[in-house]
Amino acid sequence: MIAILKKELWSYFGNWSAWVIIAAFSLIATLFLFFFDNDSNIFEIGMASLQSYFVLVPWLLMFIIPALSMKTFAEEQQTGTLNWLFSQPLKVSELVTGKFLSVWIVGILCLIPSLIYLYTVYVLGVPAGNIDLGMTFGSYIGLIILIAAFSAVGILASSLSQNQIMAYLLGVFMCFIMYFGIEQLASYKLLGGADFILQNIGFYQHFLGFTRGLIDFKDVAYFVLVIGASLVLSNHFINKKK
């Protein structure tokens, strides 16, 4: 698993793809938070808070993480190297876990430049330091867990696909449905009392607690369950390709 993790990280950082993705992610977030005229602009909100960042980032991750995960298995199958990996002395579960961890790590690195935003808001607050650090810390924890969930879903999409384009489109679709689609469907209140159950199937409600600074065991357990289920399914579909 460690060997696969190192190989995947080298494939991301060795050909600049990870650097380009991190830079693009940071540039888009910066434009929305400080320059574009929109509801996420920190200067227009007039509050010493990064809440607009934590609302914006899941939507960016919805496109960024599938771009990272699309090549994990779809490219291996497309180039024929998946059969070579099957011949190596490693378990499919180790292969899946190593690739998942590599995507998760690169996804987390996308958040590092946001520490500049945190410092900026901290300094510009009136008085300086007038920012809810507990809520901010909880939101960062939530983002790290959400990245793991998106990564697991992206790995599953890649294991189901024959090529990278299909893996990317399927990954974006699945992440969108899990984060926003289910929540939006539940908001129509078509199922009566079952809407609450439907609402809690999606990512949004569980991530919302973290953005309020609440690290609830139920929310953590939910994401762990989703990540575990996605990786088990990925393992199953990859085994079927042997």
PDB file of C-alpha atoms in Angstrom:
ATOM      1  CA  MET A   1       0.000   0.000   0.000  1.00  0.00           C
ATOM      2  CA  ILE A   2       2.841   2.399   0.873  1.00  0.00           C
ATOM      3  CA  ALA A   3       4.542   1.605  -2.432  1.00  0.00           C
ATOM      4  CA  ILE A   4       1.327   2.377  -4.344  1.00  0.00           C
ATOM      5  CA  LEU A   5       0.866   5.596  -2.339  1.00  0.00           C
ATOM      6  CA  LYS A   6       4.398   6.766  -3.192  1.00  0.00           C
ATOM      7  CA  LYS A   7       3.940   5.842  -6.849  1.00  0.00           C
ATOM      8  CA  GLU A   8       0.667   7.769  -7.098  1.00  0.00           C
ATOM      9  CA  LEU A   9       2.013  10.842  -5.304  1.00  0.00           C
ATOM     10  CA  TRP A  10       5.003  10.865  -7.637  1.00  0.00           C
ATOM     11  CA  SER A  11       2.672  10.626 -10.639  1.00  0.00           C
ATOM     12  CA  TYR A  12       0.809  13.717  -9.372  1.00  0.00           C
ATOM     13  CA  PHE A  13       3.780  15.869  -8.382  1.00  0.00           C
ATOM     14  CA  GLY A  14       6.303  14.518 -10.882  1.00  0.00           C
ATOM     15  CA  ASN A  15       4.471  15.859 -13.932  1.00  0.00           C
ATOM     16  CA  TRP A  16       3.126  19.091 -12.384  1.00  0.00           C
ATOM     17  CA  SER A  17      -0.523  17.986 -12.510  1.00  0.00           C
ATOM     18  CA  ALA A  18      -0.958  18.325  -8.728  1.00  0.00           C
ATOM     19  CA  TRP A  19       0.746  21.727  -8.705  1.00  0.00           C
ATOM     20  CA  VAL A  20      -1.516  22.981 -11.499  1.00  0.00           C
ATOM     21  CA  ILE A  21      -4.652  21.705  -9.745  1.00  0.00           C
ATOM     22  CA  ILE A  22      -3.647  23.246  -6.388  1.00  0.00           C
ATOM     23  CA  ALA A  23      -2.793  26.553  -8.070  1.00  0.00           C
ATOM     24  CA  ALA A  24      -6.063  26.610 -10.046  1.00  0.00           C
ATOM     25  CA  PHE A  25      -8.059  25.750  -6.925  1.00  0.00           C
ATOM     26  CA  SER A  26      -6.390  28.545  -4.938  1.00  0.00           C
ATOM     27  CA  LEU A  27      -6.741  31.095  -7.747  1.00  0.00           C
ATOM     28  CA  ILE A  28     -10.461  30.439  -8.199  1.00  0.00           C
ATOM     29  CA  ALA A  29     -11.076  30.598  -4.440  1.00  0.00           C
ATOM     30  CA  THR A  30      -9.098  33.870  -4.200  1.00  0.00           C
ATOM     31  CA  LEU A  31     -11.045  35.475  -7.042  1.00  0.00           C
ATOM     32  CA  PHE A  32     -14.389  34.559  -5.499  1.00  0.00           C
ATOM     33  CA  LEU A  33     -13.415  35.582  -1.960  1.00  0.00           C
ATOM     34  CA  PHE A  34     -11.654  38.880  -2.661  1.00  0.00           C
ATOM     35  CA  PHE A  35     -12.261  40.131  -6.219  1.00  0.00           C
ATOM     36  CA  PHE A  36     -15.480  38.925  -7.865  1.00  0.00           C
ATOM     37  CA  ASP A  37     -18.736  40.651  -6.981  1.00  0.00           C
ATOM     38  CA  ASN A  38     -20.682  37.799  -5.374  1.00  0.00           C
ATOM     39  CA  ASP A  39     -22.153  36.557  -2.084  1.00  0.00           C
ATOM     40  CA  SER A  40     -18.824  34.931  -1.112  1.00  0.00           C
ATOM     41  CA  ASN A  41     -16.770  38.141  -1.275  1.00  0.00           C
ATOM     42  CA  ILE A  42     -15.341  38.688   2.221  1.00  0.00           C
ATOM     43  CA  PHE A  43     -15.109  42.482   1.808  1.00  0.00           C
ATOM     44  CA  GLU A  44     -18.774  42.726   0.800  1.00  0.00           C
ATOM     45  CA  ILE A  45     -19.884  40.507   3.689  1.00  0.00           C
ATOM     46  CA  GLY A  46     -18.092  42.846   6.069  1.00  0.00           C
ATOM     47  CA  MET A  47     -17.463  40.190   8.715  1.00  0.00           C
ATOM     48  CA  ALA A  48     -14.210  38.678   9.993  1.00  0.00           C
ATOM     49  CA  SER A  49     -15.211  35.165   8.996  1.00  0.00           C
ATOM     50  CA  LEU A  50     -14.184  32.457   6.524  1.00  0.00           C
ATOM     51  CA  GLN A  51     -17.673  30.956   6.374  1.00  0.00           C
ATOM     52  CA  SER A  52     -18.074  32.012   2.736  1.00  0.00           C
ATOM     53  CA  TYR A  53     -14.897  30.044   1.956  1.00  0.00           C
ATOM     54  CA  PHE A  54     -16.287  26.913   3.591  1.00  0.00           C
ATOM     55  CA  VAL A  55     -19.500  27.294   1.586  1.00  0.00           C
ATOM     56  CA  LEU A  56     -17.593  27.774  -1.679  1.00  0.00           C
ATOM     57  CA  VAL A  57     -14.943  25.059  -1.332  1.00  0.00           C
ATOM     58  CA  PRO A  58     -17.240  21.969  -1.512  1.00  0.00           C
ATOM     59  CA  TRP A  59     -18.446  23.160  -4.919  1.00  0.00           C
ATOM     60  CA  LEU A  60     -14.855  23.520  -6.137  1.00  0.00           C
ATOM     61  CA  LEU A  61     -13.904  20.138  -4.679  1.00  0.00           C
ATOM     62  CA  MET A  62     -16.830  18.601  -6.545  1.00  0.00           C
ATOM     63  CA  PHE A  63     -14.870  19.227  -9.763  1.00  0.00           C
ATOM     64  CA  ILE A  64     -11.289  19.084  -8.468  1.00  0.00           C
ATOM     65  CA  ILE A  65     -11.357  15.719  -6.664  1.00  0.00           C
ATOM     66  CA  PRO A  66     -12.841  13.749  -9.631  1.00  0.00           C
ATOM     67  CA  ALA A  67     -10.075  15.304 -11.765  1.00  0.00           C
ATOM     68  CA  LEU A  68      -7.531  13.802  -9.359  1.00  0.00           C
ATOM     69  CA  SER A  69      -9.240  10.427  -8.990  1.00  0.00           C
ATOM     70  CA  MET A  70     -10.276   9.820 -12.607  1.00  0.00           C
ATOM     71  CA  LYS A  71      -6.912   8.333 -13.573  1.00  0.00           C
ATOM     72  CA  THR A  72      -6.522   6.029 -10.586  1.00  0.00           C
ATOM     73  CA  PHE A  73      -8.081   2.958 -12.225  1.00  0.00           C
ATOM     74  CA  ALA A  74      -9.570   4.183 -15.508  1.00  0.00           C
ATOM     75  CA  GLU A  75      -6.115   5.138 -16.839  1.00  0.00           C
ATOM     76  CA  GLU A  76      -4.605   1.861 -15.629  1.00  0.00           C
ATOM     77  CA  GLN A  77      -7.288  -0.056 -17.512  1.00  0.00           C
ATOM     78  CA  GLN A  78      -7.053   2.190 -20.574  1.00  0.00           C
ATOM     79  CA  THR A  79      -3.281   1.720 -20.875  1.00  0.00           C
ATOM     80  CA  GLY A  80      -3.336  -1.963 -19.944  1.00  0.00           C
ATOM     81  CA  THR A  81      -1.188  -1.569 -16.810  1.00  0.00           C
ATOM     82  CA  LEU A  82      -4.007  -2.789 -14.554  1.00  0.00           C
ATOM     83  CA  ASN A  83      -3.265  -6.389 -15.556  1.00  0.00           C
ATOM     84  CA  TRP A  84       0.389  -5.792 -14.714  1.00  0.00           C
ATOM     85  CA  LEU A  85      -0.626  -4.564 -11.256  1.00  0.00           C
ATOM     86  CA  PHE A  86      -2.736  -7.710 -10.783  1.00  0.00           C
ATOM     87  CA  SER A  87       0.395  -9.802 -11.390  1.00  0.00           C
ATOM     88  CA  GLN A  88       2.287  -8.057  -8.591  1.00  0.00           C
ATOM     89  CA  PRO A  89       2.385  -9.420  -5.024  1.00  0.00           C
ATOM     90  CA  LEU A  90      -0.188  -7.013  -3.613  1.00  0.00           C
ATOM     91  CA  LYS A  91      -3.828  -7.237  -2.633  1.00  0.00           C
ATOM     92  CA  VAL A  92      -6.534  -5.312  -4.468  1.00  0.00           C
ATOM     93  CA  SER A  93      -7.522  -3.745  -1.143  1.00  0.00           C
ATOM     94  CA  GLU A  94      -3.972  -2.375  -0.779  1.00  0.00           C
ATOM     95  CA  LEU A  95      -4.131  -1.042  -4.321  1.00  0.00           C
ATOM     96  CA  VAL A  96      -7.453   0.715  -3.670  1.00  0.00           C
ATOM     97  CA  THR A  97      -6.370   2.121  -0.302  1.00  0.00           C
ATOM     98  CA  GLY A  98      -3.046   3.411  -1.633  1.00  0.00           C
ATOM     99  CA  LYS A  99      -4.728   5.239  -4.511  1.00  0.00           C
ATOM    100  CA  PHE A 100      -7.425   6.615  -2.194  1.00  0.00           C
ATOM    101  CA  LEU A 101      -4.839   8.004   0.238  1.00  0.00           C
ATOM    102  CA  SER A 102      -2.911   9.683  -2.585  1.00  0.00           C
ATOM    103  CA  VAL A 103      -6.018  11.517  -3.836  1.00  0.00           C
ATOM    104  CA  TRP A 104      -6.958  12.479  -0.269  1.00  0.00           C
ATOM    105  CA  ILE A 105      -3.493  13.880   0.468  1.00  0.00           C
ATOM    106  CA  VAL A 106      -3.408  16.010  -2.688  1.00  0.00           C
ATOM    107  CA  GLY A 107      -6.949  17.211  -1.907  1.00  0.00           C
ATOM    108  CA  ILE A 108      -5.864  18.275   1.588  1.00  0.00           C
ATOM    109  CA  LEU A 109      -2.859  20.122   0.136  1.00  0.00           C
ATOM    110  CA  CYS A 110      -5.321  22.240  -1.847  1.00  0.00           C
ATOM    111  CA  LEU A 111      -6.426  23.733   1.482  1.00  0.00           C
ATOM    112  CA  ILE A 112      -2.937  24.844   2.571  1.00  0.00           C
ATOM    113  CA  PRO A 113      -2.980  28.195   0.680  1.00  0.00           C
ATOM    114  CA  SER A 114      -6.216  29.096   2.492  1.00  0.00           C
ATOM    115  CA  LEU A 115      -4.146  29.676   5.638  1.00  0.00           C
ATOM    116  CA  ILE A 116      -3.230  32.977   3.955  1.00  0.00           C
ATOM    117  CA  TYR A 117      -6.950  33.842   3.887  1.00  0.00           C
ATOM    118  CA  LEU A 118      -7.191  32.948   7.568  1.00  0.00           C
ATOM    119  CA  TYR A 119      -4.276  35.212   8.424  1.00  0.00           C
ATOM    120  CA  THR A 120      -5.719  38.030   6.294  1.00  0.00           C
ATOM    121  CA  VAL A 121      -9.142  37.853   7.946  1.00  0.00           C
ATOM    122  CA  TYR A 122      -7.510  37.543  11.373  1.00  0.00           C
ATOM    123  CA  VAL A 123      -5.473  40.736  10.824  1.00  0.00           C
ATOM    124  CA  LEU A 124      -8.297  42.730   9.177  1.00  0.00           C
ATOM    125  CA  GLY A 125     -10.765  41.969  11.953  1.00  0.00           C
ATOM    126  CA  VAL A 126     -11.858  44.856  14.188  1.00  0.00           C
ATOM    127  CA  PRO A 127     -10.273  44.418  16.615  1.00  0.00           C
ATOM    128  CA  ALA A 128      -7.496  42.224  15.169  1.00  0.00           C
ATOM    129  CA  GLY A 129      -8.134  38.564  15.926  1.00  0.00           C
ATOM    130  CA  ASN A 130     -11.901  38.997  16.047  1.00  0.00           C
ATOM    131  CA  ILE A 131     -12.652  35.662  14.394  1.00  0.00           C
ATOM    132  CA  ASP A 132     -14.352  32.537  15.701  1.00  0.00           C
ATOM    133  CA  LEU A 133     -11.397  30.151  15.684  1.00  0.00           C
ATOM    134  CA  GLY A 134     -13.474  27.248  17.053  1.00  0.00           C
ATOM    135  CA  MET A 135     -15.893  27.453  14.148  1.00  0.00           C
ATOM    136  CA  THR A 136     -13.018  27.875  11.704  1.00  0.00           C
ATOM    137  CA  PHE A 137     -11.149  24.867  13.099  1.00  0.00           C
ATOM    138  CA  GLY A 138     -14.302  22.709  12.963  1.00  0.00           C
ATOM    139  CA  SER A 139     -14.896  23.775   9.366  1.00  0.00           C
ATOM    140  CA  TYR A 140     -11.373  22.754   8.364  1.00  0.00           C
ATOM    141  CA  ILE A 141     -11.876  19.350   9.996  1.00  0.00           C
ATOM    142  CA  GLY A 142     -15.137  19.033   8.082  1.00  0.00           C
ATOM    143  CA  LEU A 143     -13.428  19.889   4.794  1.00  0.00           C
ATOM    144  CA  ILE A 144     -10.693  17.316   5.370  1.00  0.00           C
ATOM    145  CA  ILE A 145     -13.337  14.639   6.008  1.00  0.00           C
ATOM    146  CA  LEU A 146     -15.420  15.817   3.040  1.00  0.00           C
ATOM    147  CA  ILE A 147     -12.345  15.564   0.794  1.00  0.00           C
ATOM    148  CA  ALA A 148     -11.920  11.971   1.963  1.00  0.00           C
ATOM    149  CA  ALA A 149     -15.563  11.232   1.082  1.00  0.00           C
ATOM    150  CA  PHE A 150     -15.264  12.853  -2.361  1.00  0.00           C
ATOM    151  CA  SER A 151     -11.993  10.952  -2.919  1.00  0.00           C
ATOM    152  CA  ALA A 152     -13.610   7.603  -2.072  1.00  0.00           C
ATOM    153  CA  VAL A 153     -16.553   8.356  -4.385  1.00  0.00           C
ATOM    154  CA  GLY A 154     -14.134   9.423  -7.129  1.00  0.00           C
ATOM    155  CA  ILE A 155     -12.165   6.181  -6.742  1.00  0.00           C
ATOM    156  CA  LEU A 156     -15.434   4.255  -7.047  1.00  0.00           C
ATOM    157  CA  ALA A 157     -16.319   6.167 -10.225  1.00  0.00           C
ATOM    158  CA  SER A 158     -12.888   5.402 -11.681  1.00  0.00           C
ATOM    159  CA  SER A 159     -13.231   1.690 -10.853  1.00  0.00           C
ATOM    160  CA  LEU A 160     -16.541   1.623 -12.748  1.00  0.00           C
ATOM    161  CA  SER A 161     -15.256   3.409 -15.867  1.00  0.00           C
ATOM    162  CA  GLN A 162     -13.394   2.310 -18.959  1.00  0.00           C
ATOM    163  CA  ASN A 163     -11.688   5.668 -19.635  1.00  0.00           C
ATOM    164  CA  GLN A 164     -10.733   8.844 -17.804  1.00  0.00           C
ATOM    165  CA  ILE A 165     -13.377  11.111 -19.344  1.00  0.00           C
ATOM    166  CA  MET A 166     -16.157   8.786 -18.258  1.00  0.00           C
ATOM    167  CA  ALA A 167     -14.541   8.457 -14.814  1.00  0.00           C
ATOM    168  CA  TYR A 168     -14.421  12.254 -14.425  1.00  0.00           C
ATOM    169  CA  LEU A 169     -18.011  12.845 -15.538  1.00  0.00           C
ATOM    170  CA  LEU A 170     -19.306  10.009 -13.386  1.00  0.00           C
ATOM    171  CA  GLY A 171     -17.254  11.235 -10.425  1.00  0.00           C
ATOM    172  CA  VAL A 172     -18.601  14.787 -10.707  1.00  0.00           C
ATOM    173  CA  PHE A 173     -22.154  13.472 -11.042  1.00  0.00           C
ATOM    174  CA  MET A 174     -21.868  11.179  -8.020  1.00  0.00           C
ATOM    175  CA  CYS A 175     -20.257  13.878  -5.850  1.00  0.00           C
ATOM    176  CA  PHE A 176     -22.936  16.374  -6.902  1.00  0.00           C
ATOM    177  CA  ILE A 177     -25.761  13.960  -6.080  1.00  0.00           C
ATOM    178  CA  MET A 178     -24.271  13.042  -2.711  1.00  0.00           C
ATOM    179  CA  TYR A 179     -23.520  16.623  -1.664  1.00  0.00           C
ATOM    180  CA  PHE A 180     -26.347  18.681  -3.164  1.00  0.00           C
ATOM    181  CA  GLY A 181     -28.740  16.492  -5.177  1.00  0.00           C
ATOM    182  CA  ILE A 182     -30.117  14.465  -2.271  1.00  0.00           C
ATOM    183  CA  GLU A 183     -30.395  17.582  -0.079  1.00  0.00           C
ATOM    184  CA  GLN A 184     -32.289  19.437  -2.810  1.00  0.00           C
ATOM    185  CA  LEU A 185     -34.626  16.500  -3.419  1.00  0.00           C
ATOM    186  CA  ALA A 186     -35.409  16.299   0.304  1.00  0.00           C
ATOM    187  CA  SER A 187     -36.188  20.048   0.385  1.00  0.00           C
ATOM    188  CA  TYR A 188     -39.206  19.490  -1.877  1.00  0.00           C
ATOM    189  CA  LYS A 189     -40.827  17.488   0.976  1.00  0.00           C
ATOM    190  CA  LEU A 190     -42.370  14.933  -1.358  1.00  0.00           C
ATOM    191  CA  LEU A 191     -41.944  11.991   1.010  1.00  0.00           C
ATOM    192  CA  GLY A 192     -43.426  13.416   4.204  1.00  0.00           C
ATOM    193  CA  GLY A 193     -41.592  12.153   7.278  1.00  0.00           C
ATOM    194  CA  ALA A 194     -39.146  10.190   5.098  1.00  0.00           C
ATOM    195  CA  ASP A 195     -37.641  13.464   3.861  1.00  0.00           C
ATOM    196  CA  PHE A 196     -35.618  13.716   7.076  1.00  0.00           C
ATOM    197  CA  ILE A 197     -34.133  10.273   6.427  1.00  0.00           C
ATOM    198  CA  LEU A 198     -33.405  11.186   2.799  1.00  0.00           C
ATOM    199  CA  GLN A 199     -31.780  14.437   3.897  1.00  0.00           C
ATOM    200  CA  ASN A 200     -29.402  12.589   6.203  1.00  0.00           C
ATOM    201  CA  ILE A 201     -28.282  10.252   3.423  1.00  0.00           C
ATOM    202  CA  GLY A 202     -26.485  13.114   1.667  1.00  0.00           C
ATOM    203  CA  PHE A 203     -23.250  14.873   2.602  1.00  0.00           C
ATOM    204  CA  TYR A 204     -24.624  18.384   3.062  1.00  0.00           C
ATOM    205  CA  GLN A 205     -26.393  18.073   6.419  1.00  0.00           C
ATOM    206  CA  HIS A 206     -23.492  16.196   7.969  1.00  0.00           C
ATOM    207  CA  PHE A 207     -20.944  18.718   6.678  1.00  0.00           C
ATOM    208  CA  LEU A 208     -23.105  21.620   7.905  1.00  0.00           C
ATOM    209  CA  GLY A 209     -22.486  20.655  11.526  1.00  0.00           C
ATOM    210  CA  PHE A 210     -18.727  21.044  11.081  1.00  0.00           C
ATOM    211  CA  THR A 211     -19.140  24.560   9.610  1.00  0.00           C
ATOM    212  CA  ARG A 212     -20.853  25.536  12.871  1.00  0.00           C
ATOM    213  CA  GLY A 213     -17.873  24.319  14.863  1.00  0.00           C
ATOM    214  CA  LEU A 214     -19.650  21.136  16.012  1.00  0.00           C
ATOM    215  CA  ILE A 215     -17.689  17.908  15.612  1.00  0.00           C
ATOM    216  CA  ASP A 216     -20.429  15.343  16.187  1.00  0.00           C
ATOM    217  CA  PHE A 217     -19.588  11.646  16.443  1.00  0.00           C
ATOM    218  CA  LYS A 218     -22.660  10.824  14.311  1.00  0.00           C
ATOM    219  CA  ASP A 219     -21.409  13.004  11.455  1.00  0.00           C
ATOM    220  CA  VAL A 220     -17.904  11.531  11.653  1.00  0.00           C
ATOM    221  CA  ALA A 221     -19.331   7.995  11.772  1.00  0.00           C
ATOM    222  CA  TYR A 222     -21.519   8.753   8.734  1.00  0.00           C
ATOM    223  CA  PHE A 223     -18.554   9.858   6.622  1.00  0.00           C
ATOM    224  CA  VAL A 224     -16.453   6.905   7.776  1.00  0.00           C
ATOM    225  CA  LEU A 225     -19.302   4.607   6.713  1.00  0.00           C
ATOM    226  CA  VAL A 226     -19.603   6.271   3.293  1.00  0.00           C
ATOM    227  CA  ILE A 227     -15.838   6.153   2.728  1.00  0.00           C
ATOM    228  CA  GLY A 228     -15.642   2.517   3.812  1.00  0.00           C
ATOM    229  CA  ALA A 229     -18.612   1.490   1.639  1.00  0.00           C
ATOM    230  CA  SER A 230     -17.177   3.295  -1.414  1.00  0.00           C
ATOM    231  CA  LEU A 231     -13.778   1.636  -1.005  1.00  0.00           C
ATOM    232  CA  VAL A 232     -15.335  -1.809  -0.476  1.00  0.00           C
ATOM    233  CA  LEU A 233     -17.387  -1.368  -3.655  1.00  0.00           C
ATOM    234  CA  SER A 234     -14.281  -0.181  -5.527  1.00  0.00           C
ATOM    235  CA  ASN A 235     -12.440  -3.256  -4.308  1.00  0.00           C
ATOM    236  CA  HIS A 236     -15.320  -5.431  -5.542  1.00  0.00           C
ATOM    237  CA  PHE A 237     -15.426  -3.908  -9.030  1.00  0.00           C
ATOM    238  CA  ILE A 238     -11.655  -4.025  -9.448  1.00  0.00           C
ATOM    239  CA  ASN A 239     -11.641  -7.683  -8.409  1.00  0.00           C
ATOM    240  CA  LYS A 240     -14.216  -8.395 -11.120  1.00  0.00           C
ATOM    241  CA  LYS A 241     -11.760  -7.064 -13.718  1.00  0.00           C
ATOM    242  CA  LYS A 242      -9.149  -9.670 -12.859  1.00  0.00           C
TER     243      LYS A 242
END
